[in-house]
CSV table of C-alpha atoms in Angstrom, one decimal:
chain,number,residue,atom,x,y,z
A,1,UNK,CA,84.2,138.8,188.0
A,2,UNK,CA,86.7,136.9,186.0
A,3,UNK,CA,86.3,139.4,183.1
A,4,UNK,CA,86.9,142.2,185.7
A,5,UNK,CA,90.1,140.4,186.6
A,6,UNK,CA,91.5,140.1,183.2
A,7,UNK,CA,90.7,143.5,182.6
A,8,UNK,CA,92.5,144.7,185.7
A,9,UNK,CA,95.6,142.6,185.3
A,10,UNK,CA,95.7,143.9,181.7
A,11,UNK,CA,95.0,147.6,182.9
A,12,UNK,CA,97.7,147.3,186.3
A,13,UNK,CA,100.2,145.8,183.8
A,14,UNK,CA,99.9,148.9,181.4
A,15,UNK,CA,100.2,151.2,183.8
A,16,UNK,CA,103.9,149.2,184.7
A,17,UNK,CA,104.9,149.0,181.5
A,18,UNK,CA,105.0,152.7,180.8
A,19,UNK,CA,107.1,155.0,183.0
A,20,UNK,CA,103.3,156.7,184.4
A,21,UNK,CA,103.4,154.7,187.3
A,22,UNK,CA,107.0,154.4,188.6
A,23,UNK,CA,106.8,158.6,187.8
A,24,UNK,CA,103.5,159.0,189.5
A,25,UNK,CA,104.6,156.8,192.8
A,26,UNK,CA,107.8,158.5,192.9
A,27,UNK,CA,106.6,161.9,192.7
A,28,UNK,CA,103.8,161.9,195.1
A,29,UNK,CA,106.2,160.1,197.6
A,30,UNK,CA,108.8,162.8,197.1
A,31,UNK,CA,106.5,165.9,197.4
A,32,UNK,CA,104.3,164.3,200.4
A,33,UNK,CA,107.6,163.5,202.2
A,34,UNK,CA,109.2,166.7,201.5
A,35,UNK,CA,106.6,168.8,202.4
A,36,UNK,CA,105.7,166.8,205.6
A,37,UNK,CA,109.7,167.6,206.7
A,38,UNK,CA,109.8,171.3,205.1
A,39,UNK,CA,106.4,173.4,205.2
A,40,UNK,CA,104.5,170.7,207.5
A,41,UNK,CA,107.4,171.3,210.3
A,42,UNK,CA,107.1,167.6,211.2
A,43,UNK,CA,110.3,168.0,212.9
A,44,UNK,CA,109.8,170.9,214.9
A,45,UNK,CA,106.0,170.8,216.0
A,46,UNK,CA,107.2,168.6,218.7
A,47,UNK,CA,103.8,166.6,218.0
A,48,UNK,CA,103.8,163.0,217.0
A,49,UNK,CA,100.2,163.0,215.0
A,50,UNK,CA,100.6,162.8,211.0
A,51,UNK,CA,97.4,164.8,210.2
A,52,UNK,CA,98.8,168.8,210.3
A,53,UNK,CA,102.0,168.0,208.7
A,54,UNK,CA,101.4,165.1,206.6
A,55,UNK,CA,97.9,164.5,205.5
A,56,UNK,CA,96.9,167.9,204.9
A,57,UNK,CA,98.9,168.1,202.2
A,58,UNK,CA,97.7,165.1,200.4
A,59,UNK,CA,94.5,166.8,198.7
A,60,UNK,CA,96.5,169.3,197.4
A,61,UNK,CA,99.0,166.5,195.1
A,62,UNK,CA,95.6,164.6,194.2
A,63,UNK,CA,94.2,167.5,192.7
A,64,UNK,CA,97.2,167.2,189.9
A,65,UNK,CA,98.7,164.1,190.4
A,66,UNK,CA,95.2,161.7,190.4
A,67,UNK,CA,94.6,162.9,186.8
A,68,UNK,CA,97.4,161.8,185.4
A,69,UNK,CA,96.9,158.3,186.3
A,70,UNK,CA,93.2,158.5,185.1
A,71,UNK,CA,93.4,160.6,182.0
A,72,UNK,CA,93.6,157.5,179.7
A,73,UNK,CA,91.3,155.2,181.2
A,74,UNK,CA,88.7,155.6,178.2
A,75,UNK,CA,90.1,158.3,176.5
A,76,UNK,CA,93.0,156.1,175.5
A,77,UNK,CA,90.5,153.3,174.5
A,78,UNK,CA,88.8,155.5,172.3
A,79,UNK,CA,91.7,157.2,170.5
A,80,UNK,CA,93.0,153.7,169.4
A,81,UNK,CA,89.5,152.2,168.5
A,82,UNK,CA,90.2,149.4,171.4
A,83,UNK,CA,87.2,150.4,173.0
A,84,UNK,CA,85.7,148.5,169.7
A,85,UNK,CA,86.8,145.6,171.2
A,86,UNK,CA,86.1,145.7,174.5
A,87,UNK,CA,82.5,146.8,173.2
A,88,UNK,CA,82.4,143.2,171.3
A,89,UNK,CA,83.7,141.1,173.9
A,90,UNK,CA,81.2,138.9,175.5
A,91,UNK,CA,81.4,141.0,179.1
A,92,UNK,CA,79.3,143.4,180.4
A,93,UNK,CA,80.4,147.3,180.5
A,94,UNK,CA,81.0,146.9,184.5
A,95,UNK,CA,83.5,144.7,184.1
A,96,UNK,CA,85.1,147.1,182.4
A,97,UNK,CA,85.0,150.1,184.1
A,98,UNK,CA,85.3,148.1,187.6
A,99,UNK,CA,88.6,146.8,186.0
A,100,UNK,CA,90.1,149.9,184.8
A,101,UNK,CA,88.9,151.6,188.4
A,102,UNK,CA,90.5,149.0,190.2
A,103,UNK,CA,94.0,149.0,188.2
A,104,UNK,CA,94.5,153.1,188.9
A,105,UNK,CA,93.3,152.6,192.6
A,106,UNK,CA,96.2,149.9,192.9
A,107,UNK,CA,98.5,152.2,191.5
A,108,UNK,CA,97.6,154.7,194.4
A,109,UNK,CA,97.0,152.4,196.7
A,110,UNK,CA,101.1,151.4,196.6
A,111,UNK,CA,101.9,155.0,196.3
A,112,UNK,CA,99.9,156.0,198.9
A,113,UNK,CA,101.5,152.7,201.1
A,114,UNK,CA,104.8,153.5,200.0
A,115,UNK,CA,104.9,156.5,202.8
A,116,UNK,CA,104.9,154.1,205.3
A,117,UNK,CA,108.3,155.4,206.2
A,118,UNK,CA,106.8,158.5,208.0
A,119,UNK,CA,104.6,156.4,210.2
A,120,UNK,CA,107.4,154.4,211.3
A,121,UNK,CA,109.5,157.6,212.2
A,122,UNK,CA,106.6,159.1,214.1
A,123,UNK,CA,105.9,156.0,216.2
A,124,UNK,CA,110.0,156.1,216.6
A,125,UNK,CA,109.9,160.1,218.0
A,126,UNK,CA,107.1,159.7,220.0
A,127,UNK,CA,103.6,158.1,220.6
A,128,UNK,CA,100.8,158.7,218.2
A,129,UNK,CA,97.7,157.7,218.0
A,130,UNK,CA,97.9,154.8,215.2
A,131,UNK,CA,94.2,154.4,215.0
A,132,UNK,CA,94.1,158.1,213.9
A,133,UNK,CA,97.1,157.7,211.8
A,134,UNK,CA,94.9,154.6,210.0
A,135,UNK,CA,92.2,157.2,210.1
A,136,UNK,CA,94.2,159.6,208.3
A,137,UNK,CA,95.4,157.0,205.3
A,138,UNK,CA,91.8,155.9,205.1
A,139,UNK,CA,90.0,159.3,204.2
A,140,UNK,CA,93.3,160.3,202.1
A,141,UNK,CA,93.1,157.5,199.9
A,142,UNK,CA,89.4,157.8,199.5
A,143,UNK,CA,90.0,161.7,198.7
A,144,UNK,CA,92.6,160.2,195.9
A,145,UNK,CA,89.4,157.5,194.5
A,146,UNK,CA,87.3,160.0,194.5
A,147,UNK,CA,89.6,162.0,192.0
A,148,UNK,CA,90.4,159.1,190.1
A,149,UNK,CA,86.8,158.2,189.8
A,150,UNK,CA,85.9,162.1,188.3
A,151,UNK,CA,88.9,161.2,186.3
A,152,UNK,CA,87.4,158.3,184.8
A,153,UNK,CA,83.7,160.3,184.2
A,154,UNK,CA,85.5,162.8,182.2
A,155,UNK,CA,87.6,160.6,180.5
A,156,UNK,CA,84.5,158.9,178.5
A,157,UNK,CA,83.7,162.1,177.1
A,158,UNK,CA,86.6,162.6,175.4
A,159,UNK,CA,89.1,160.6,173.5
A,160,UNK,CA,92.0,163.5,173.9
A,161,UNK,CA,93.9,162.8,176.9
A,162,UNK,CA,95.3,166.4,177.7
A,163,UNK,CA,91.8,167.7,177.5
A,164,UNK,CA,90.8,165.1,180.0
A,165,UNK,CA,93.7,166.4,182.0
A,166,UNK,CA,92.8,169.7,181.7
A,167,UNK,CA,89.2,169.3,182.7
A,168,UNK,CA,89.7,167.0,185.2
A,169,UNK,CA,92.8,169.0,187.3
A,170,UNK,CA,90.0,171.8,187.1
A,171,UNK,CA,87.3,169.8,188.6
A,172,UNK,CA,89.7,168.7,191.3
A,173,UNK,CA,91.3,172.0,192.2
A,174,UNK,CA,87.5,173.4,192.7
A,175,UNK,CA,86.8,170.7,194.9
A,176,UNK,CA,89.6,171.3,197.1
A,177,UNK,CA,89.6,175.1,196.8
A,178,UNK,CA,86.3,175.3,197.4
A,179,UNK,CA,86.0,174.0,200.9
A,180,UNK,CA,89.0,175.5,202.3
A,181,UNK,CA,89.0,177.3,205.6
A,182,UNK,CA,90.4,180.7,203.7
A,183,UNK,CA,88.5,180.3,200.4
A,184,UNK,CA,85.3,180.0,202.4
A,185,UNK,CA,86.0,183.1,204.6
A,186,UNK,CA,86.7,185.2,201.4
A,187,UNK,CA,83.5,183.8,199.6
A,188,UNK,CA,81.3,184.7,202.6
A,189,UNK,CA,82.6,188.0,202.7
A,190,UNK,CA,81.2,188.5,199.2
A,191,UNK,CA,78.7,186.2,198.5
A,192,UNK,CA,75.3,185.1,200.4
A,193,UNK,CA,75.2,182.0,202.5
A,194,UNK,CA,72.6,180.4,200.3
A,195,UNK,CA,75.3,180.3,197.4
A,196,UNK,CA,78.1,179.6,199.7
A,197,UNK,CA,76.6,176.7,201.5
A,198,UNK,CA,76.1,174.7,198.2
A,199,UNK,CA,79.5,175.4,196.9
A,200,UNK,CA,81.3,174.4,200.4
A,201,UNK,CA,79.2,170.9,200.4
A,202,UNK,CA,80.8,169.9,197.1
A,203,UNK,CA,84.3,170.1,198.6
A,204,UNK,CA,86.5,167.3,200.2
A,205,UNK,CA,87.9,169.1,203.0
A,206,UNK,CA,84.8,168.9,205.7
A,207,UNK,CA,84.9,165.1,205.2
A,208,UNK,CA,88.6,164.4,204.7
A,209,UNK,CA,89.5,167.0,207.7
A,210,UNK,CA,87.6,164.5,210.0
A,211,UNK,CA,88.9,161.7,209.2
A,212,UNK,CA,92.4,163.2,209.3
A,213,UNK,CA,91.8,164.2,212.7
A,214,UNK,CA,90.6,160.2,213.4
A,215,UNK,CA,86.9,160.6,213.8
A,216,UNK,CA,84.6,158.0,211.8
A,217,UNK,CA,81.4,159.8,210.4
A,218,UNK,CA,79.2,157.5,208.7
A,219,UNK,CA,78.1,160.8,206.7
A,220,UNK,CA,81.5,161.0,205.4
A,221,UNK,CA,81.8,157.3,204.1
A,222,UNK,CA,78.9,157.7,202.5
A,223,UNK,CA,79.7,161.4,200.8
A,224,UNK,CA,82.5,159.9,199.3
A,225,UNK,CA,80.9,156.3,198.2
A,226,UNK,CA,78.2,157.9,196.9
A,227,UNK,CA,80.4,160.5,194.7
A,228,UNK,CA,82.5,157.8,193.4
A,229,UNK,CA,79.6,155.1,192.7
A,230,UNK,CA,77.7,158.5,190.6
A,231,UNK,CA,80.7,158.7,188.8
A,232,UNK,CA,81.2,155.2,187.9
A,233,UNK,CA,77.4,155.2,186.8
A,234,UNK,CA,78.0,158.0,184.9
A,235,UNK,CA,80.9,156.6,183.2
A,236,UNK,CA,78.8,153.8,181.9
A,237,UNK,CA,76.1,156.0,180.7
A,238,UNK,CA,77.8,158.1,178.9
A,239,UNK,CA,79.7,155.6,177.3
A,240,UNK,CA,76.4,153.7,176.0
A,241,UNK,CA,75.0,156.9,175.5
A,242,UNK,CA,77.8,157.9,172.9
A,243,UNK,CA,77.0,154.6,171.1
A,244,UNK,CA,73.5,155.3,170.6
B,1,UNK,CA,73.5,132.5,160.6
B,2,UNK,CA,73.6,136.0,160.3
B,3,UNK,CA,70.0,137.2,160.7
B,4,UNK,CA,69.6,141.2,160.2
B,5,UNK,CA,65.9,142.3,159.7
B,6,UNK,CA,65.1,146.0,159.0
B,7,UNK,CA,68.2,147.1,160.7
B,8,UNK,CA,68.2,151.3,161.1
B,9,UNK,CA,70.9,153.2,162.6
B,10,UNK,CA,70.4,156.8,162.8
B,11,UNK,CA,73.1,159.4,163.9
B,12,UNK,CA,71.5,162.4,165.0
B,13,UNK,CA,69.6,163.4,161.5
B,14,UNK,CA,71.5,161.1,159.5
B,15,UNK,CA,70.8,157.5,158.5
B,16,UNK,CA,73.6,155.6,158.5
B,17,UNK,CA,71.9,152.4,157.6
B,18,UNK,CA,68.6,152.7,156.3
B,19,UNK,CA,66.1,149.3,156.7
B,20,UNK,CA,68.7,146.5,155.8
B,21,UNK,CA,67.7,143.1,155.8
B,22,UNK,CA,70.0,140.4,154.7
B,23,UNK,CA,71.0,136.7,155.9
B,24,UNK,CA,74.3,135.0,156.0
B,25,UNK,CA,74.0,131.1,156.5
B,26,UNK,CA,76.8,128.5,157.3
B,27,UNK,CA,79.1,127.8,154.6
B,28,UNK,CA,78.9,131.5,153.0
B,29,UNK,CA,81.0,134.1,152.7
B,30,UNK,CA,79.5,137.6,152.6
B,31,UNK,CA,81.0,139.9,150.6
B,32,UNK,CA,79.7,143.6,152.1
B,33,UNK,CA,80.6,146.1,148.9
B,34,UNK,CA,80.3,149.9,148.6
B,35,UNK,CA,81.8,153.1,148.5
B,36,UNK,CA,83.4,154.7,151.3
B,37,UNK,CA,80.6,156.3,153.5
B,38,UNK,CA,77.8,153.6,152.1
B,39,UNK,CA,77.2,152.4,156.3
B,40,UNK,CA,79.4,149.2,155.4
B,41,UNK,CA,81.4,149.6,158.8
B,42,UNK,CA,78.2,150.9,161.0
B,43,UNK,CA,76.0,147.9,159.8
B,44,UNK,CA,79.3,145.6,161.0
B,45,UNK,CA,79.4,147.5,164.3
B,46,UNK,CA,75.5,147.0,164.9
B,47,UNK,CA,76.1,143.1,163.9
B,48,UNK,CA,78.7,142.5,166.4
B,49,UNK,CA,76.6,144.3,169.3
B,50,UNK,CA,79.1,147.8,169.3
B,51,UNK,CA,76.1,149.4,168.2
B,52,UNK,CA,72.4,149.2,169.4
B,53,UNK,CA,70.6,149.3,166.6
B,54,UNK,CA,67.8,152.4,166.3
B,55,UNK,CA,65.6,150.1,165.2
B,56,UNK,CA,65.2,146.4,163.8
B,57,UNK,CA,66.7,143.2,164.7
B,58,UNK,CA,70.1,141.3,164.5
B,59,UNK,CA,69.8,137.6,165.6
B,60,UNK,CA,73.4,135.6,165.6
B,61,UNK,CA,72.9,131.8,165.5
B,62,UNK,CA,69.1,132.5,166.8
B,63,UNK,CA,70.3,134.9,169.2
B,64,UNK,CA,69.2,138.7,169.2
B,65,UNK,CA,71.8,141.0,169.7
B,66,UNK,CA,69.9,143.1,171.7
B,67,UNK,CA,68.2,141.1,174.3
B,68,UNK,CA,71.2,138.5,174.7
B,69,UNK,CA,74.5,140.3,174.1
B,70,UNK,CA,76.6,138.3,176.1
B,71,UNK,CA,75.6,135.3,174.7
B,72,UNK,CA,75.3,136.3,171.1
B,73,UNK,CA,79.0,137.8,171.4
B,74,UNK,CA,79.9,134.9,172.4
B,75,UNK,CA,79.2,133.6,168.4
B,76,UNK,CA,81.3,135.9,166.9
B,77,UNK,CA,85.1,136.8,165.9
B,78,UNK,CA,85.5,140.6,164.7
B,79,UNK,CA,88.0,142.2,163.3
B,80,UNK,CA,87.1,146.3,163.3
B,81,UNK,CA,88.2,148.8,160.5
B,82,UNK,CA,91.5,149.8,161.7
B,83,UNK,CA,92.7,146.4,163.4
B,84,UNK,CA,92.7,148.2,167.1
B,85,UNK,CA,95.0,146.7,169.2
B,86,UNK,CA,96.8,147.2,173.1
B,87,UNK,CA,100.2,148.7,172.0
B,88,UNK,CA,102.1,148.5,175.1
B,89,UNK,CA,101.6,144.6,175.3
B,90,UNK,CA,103.7,141.9,173.1
B,91,UNK,CA,101.5,140.0,170.6
B,92,UNK,CA,101.1,136.9,172.8
B,93,UNK,CA,100.5,139.0,175.5
B,94,UNK,CA,97.3,140.7,173.8
B,95,UNK,CA,96.0,137.4,172.3
B,96,UNK,CA,95.9,135.8,175.7
B,97,UNK,CA,94.3,138.8,177.2
B,98,UNK,CA,91.8,138.3,174.4
B,99,UNK,CA,91.5,134.8,175.1
B,100,UNK,CA,90.5,135.6,179.1
B,101,UNK,CA,88.3,138.1,177.4
B,102,UNK,CA,86.3,135.0,175.7
B,103,UNK,CA,86.7,132.7,179.0
B,104,UNK,CA,89.3,130.4,177.9
B,105,UNK,CA,91.6,129.3,180.2
B,106,UNK,CA,94.3,126.5,180.7
B,107,UNK,CA,95.5,124.4,178.3
B,108,UNK,CA,92.6,125.3,176.0
B,109,UNK,CA,93.5,129.0,176.5
B,110,UNK,CA,97.9,128.2,175.4
B,111,UNK,CA,96.4,125.8,172.6
B,112,UNK,CA,94.1,128.8,171.3
B,113,UNK,CA,96.7,131.2,171.6
B,114,UNK,CA,99.1,128.9,169.6
B,115,UNK,CA,96.5,128.0,166.9
B,116,UNK,CA,95.7,131.8,166.1
B,117,UNK,CA,99.3,132.6,165.9
B,118,UNK,CA,100.2,130.0,163.4
B,119,UNK,CA,96.9,130.6,161.1
B,120,UNK,CA,97.8,134.3,161.0
B,121,UNK,CA,101.4,133.3,160.4
B,122,UNK,CA,102.9,135.6,163.2
B,123,UNK,CA,105.2,132.9,164.5
B,124,UNK,CA,108.1,135.4,164.1
B,125,UNK,CA,106.8,138.2,166.2
B,126,UNK,CA,104.7,136.9,168.5
B,127,UNK,CA,107.3,137.8,171.7
B,128,UNK,CA,107.7,141.4,169.7
B,129,UNK,CA,105.9,144.3,171.0
B,130,UNK,CA,102.7,145.6,169.1
B,131,UNK,CA,103.9,149.2,168.7
B,132,UNK,CA,106.9,147.9,166.9
B,133,UNK,CA,105.1,145.8,164.4
B,134,UNK,CA,104.7,146.7,160.7
B,135,UNK,CA,100.8,146.9,159.5
B,136,UNK,CA,100.7,143.9,158.0
B,137,UNK,CA,101.5,142.0,161.5
B,138,UNK,CA,99.3,144.8,163.2
B,139,UNK,CA,96.4,143.9,160.9
B,140,UNK,CA,97.0,139.7,161.4
B,141,UNK,CA,97.3,140.4,165.0
B,142,UNK,CA,93.8,141.5,165.1
B,143,UNK,CA,92.9,139.0,162.9
B,144,UNK,CA,94.1,136.3,164.7
B,145,UNK,CA,92.1,138.0,168.3
B,146,UNK,CA,89.1,137.1,166.3
B,147,UNK,CA,89.7,133.6,165.2
B,148,UNK,CA,91.0,132.7,169.0
B,149,UNK,CA,87.6,131.4,170.4
B,150,UNK,CA,86.9,129.3,167.1
B,151,UNK,CA,84.2,131.1,166.3
B,152,UNK,CA,80.5,130.3,164.5
B,153,UNK,CA,80.6,133.7,162.8
B,154,UNK,CA,83.4,136.0,161.5
B,155,UNK,CA,82.9,139.5,160.8
B,156,UNK,CA,85.8,141.3,159.1
B,157,UNK,CA,85.5,145.1,158.3
B,158,UNK,CA,88.3,145.7,155.6
B,159,UNK,CA,90.5,142.6,156.5
B,160,UNK,CA,92.9,143.3,153.6
B,161,UNK,CA,93.2,146.9,153.7
B,162,UNK,CA,96.7,148.3,153.5
B,163,UNK,CA,98.3,144.9,153.0
B,164,UNK,CA,100.7,144.4,150.3
B,165,UNK,CA,99.9,142.1,147.8
B,166,UNK,CA,101.2,138.3,149.0
B,167,UNK,CA,99.8,139.7,152.8
B,168,UNK,CA,96.1,140.3,150.7
B,169,UNK,CA,96.5,136.5,148.8
B,170,UNK,CA,97.2,134.9,152.0
B,171,UNK,CA,94.1,136.6,153.8
B,172,UNK,CA,91.9,135.8,151.0
B,173,UNK,CA,92.9,132.1,150.7
B,174,UNK,CA,92.6,132.1,155.1
B,175,UNK,CA,88.9,133.5,154.3
B,176,UNK,CA,87.9,130.9,151.5
B,177,UNK,CA,89.7,128.0,153.8
B,178,UNK,CA,87.3,129.4,157.1
B,179,UNK,CA,84.4,129.8,154.9
B,180,UNK,CA,83.7,126.4,154.5
B,181,UNK,CA,82.3,125.6,158.0
B,182,UNK,CA,82.1,129.3,159.1
B,183,UNK,CA,79.4,132.1,158.0
B,184,UNK,CA,81.8,135.2,157.1
B,185,UNK,CA,80.5,138.9,156.4
B,186,UNK,CA,83.1,140.9,155.6
B,187,UNK,CA,83.4,144.4,154.0
B,188,UNK,CA,85.7,145.5,151.4
B,189,UNK,CA,85.5,148.1,148.2
B,190,UNK,CA,88.0,146.3,146.5
B,191,UNK,CA,86.4,144.4,143.7
B,192,UNK,CA,88.4,141.9,142.8
B,193,UNK,CA,88.0,140.7,146.3
B,194,UNK,CA,84.6,139.6,145.8
B,195,UNK,CA,85.2,137.3,143.4
B,196,UNK,CA,88.2,135.9,145.1
B,197,UNK,CA,87.0,134.8,148.1
B,198,UNK,CA,82.9,135.6,148.3
B,199,UNK,CA,80.3,133.0,147.5
B,200,UNK,CA,77.5,136.0,147.5
B,201,UNK,CA,77.9,139.7,148.0
B,202,UNK,CA,75.8,142.8,148.0
B,203,UNK,CA,76.3,146.3,147.0
B,204,UNK,CA,75.4,149.1,149.5
B,205,UNK,CA,74.9,152.4,149.0
B,206,UNK,CA,73.5,155.5,151.0
B,207,UNK,CA,72.9,153.0,154.0
B,208,UNK,CA,70.8,150.5,151.9
B,209,UNK,CA,71.2,147.6,150.1
B,210,UNK,CA,71.3,147.9,145.9
B,211,UNK,CA,72.2,145.0,144.6
B,212,UNK,CA,71.9,141.2,146.0
B,213,UNK,CA,73.3,138.1,144.5
B,214,UNK,CA,76.4,135.3,143.5
B,215,UNK,CA,79.6,137.4,141.9
B,216,UNK,CA,78.4,135.7,139.0
B,217,UNK,CA,74.8,137.2,139.2
B,218,UNK,CA,76.1,140.8,139.7
B,219,UNK,CA,78.3,140.6,137.0
B,220,UNK,CA,75.6,139.3,135.1
B,221,UNK,CA,73.2,142.3,136.1
B,222,UNK,CA,76.0,144.8,134.9
B,223,UNK,CA,75.1,143.9,131.5
B,224,UNK,CA,78.8,144.0,130.7
B,225,UNK,CA,79.7,141.1,132.5
B,226,UNK,CA,81.8,143.5,134.5
B,227,UNK,CA,81.4,144.5,138.6
B,228,UNK,CA,83.3,147.7,137.9
B,229,UNK,CA,80.5,149.1,136.0
B,230,UNK,CA,77.7,147.4,137.9
B,231,UNK,CA,79.4,149.5,141.1
B,232,UNK,CA,79.5,152.5,138.9
B,233,UNK,CA,76.0,152.0,138.1
B,234,UNK,CA,74.0,151.3,141.5
B,235,UNK,CA,76.3,153.7,143.9
B,236,UNK,CA,76.6,157.3,144.5
B,237,UNK,CA,80.0,158.5,144.3
B,238,UNK,CA,80.9,161.2,147.3
B,239,UNK,CA,81.3,164.2,144.8
B,240,UNK,CA,78.0,164.1,143.6
B,241,UNK,CA,76.1,166.1,146.2
B,242,UNK,CA,78.9,169.1,145.0
B,243,UNK,CA,78.3,168.4,141.8
B,244,UNK,CA,74.9,168.6,141.8
B,245,UNK,CA,74.7,172.0,143.5
B,246,UNK,CA,77.5,173.4,141.3
B,247,UNK,CA,75.5,172.6,138.2
B,248,UNK,CA,72.2,174.2,140.1
């Protein structure tokens, strides 16, 4: 636990000693709020709920930006050789994996948290269901953590950050598109159900949409948490296999 | 004490280390000599627990690196070959982080960091960012992290590589000084380093030990009182396979 905390502190410090964390936070806030007030038509919809105008855009933004935060997690350690230091310190591989994941998750927690003015605006302009908004935030953050975990797994494979970014973005884009309504409709026209259904089940929309609209389903939590855990376990397995 | 028994490390079909056995006792400085690609760094990576052995055993002060890795790793200070560091950090920040990883805290941590800075002559740069340091300072910063927790065993992979003659002299003296009450295993392909710092040396070639003894014993084995001649005699050059195929 102490080692996890030390790794977490170092990683978080390194995000904020480079422009990366500031750039991601600012770009995320600008894009998410920009989309809310433009294409999201927040002011014209006459509805104080945030699911359509605000949360709807989040998976689209995360699929491009979450891998940019996570791409250096293991790639950089492998490229610079510092993985050899970590591997010879008396700590379990899990301390490093969790410390790194939690640090990247904290950068995103700050980014997502700093969109709070939109929540305040909704409350000033109308009478939204705050529990639904909280649920939307939770769903949004879980999507982000899932994409971060996927990026971490990819970064364990390669020492090249650009390769990691391209592969992780591709996977995340696929997970967003494959369960999007318009894509499912097109897919159903050209492929049989037994092909479409497994593809759709990989996507995030079904699970995110229910949380975005305020319905807590155990199924969704289990889906997100198992995917994140599987990616972290996979990271541990890949890092061990690379040394064997 | 480092006790390596029948150590083999295989990458795919290639045996990087082949049935290697050696022991280093307290007060001994063992020089690990060999041409590039002989398996020196792989052996050190297995000894320090970074790579698992394919077969064989590594014991550090009686603790098995396979069965009790965390306990065994506590006994070791390790300087990897390329002296890797976290570039964005300051020298002191990096050493503090390494001290955290070694389980040091409070005043023990502050003392350990100050001592390592002093031992490795980093007083003038300890506030500097690591990515602004010269190669010599980078190397010494990485050496400092290996000494932080005052380990019983030091494993140094080419500790003088890339240093200027003055820095090499300092590091060799440091190794000799530390070697009096520690177990030191260090690799090099610079032959004069063996005489300058080692109490014993082994020559490794293609993953196997081909010569073992004190520097004087090794010189005697050469027949011409020269470590250089012995090294040339017992090791294979990396151009040998190409020459053999050209002759054929």
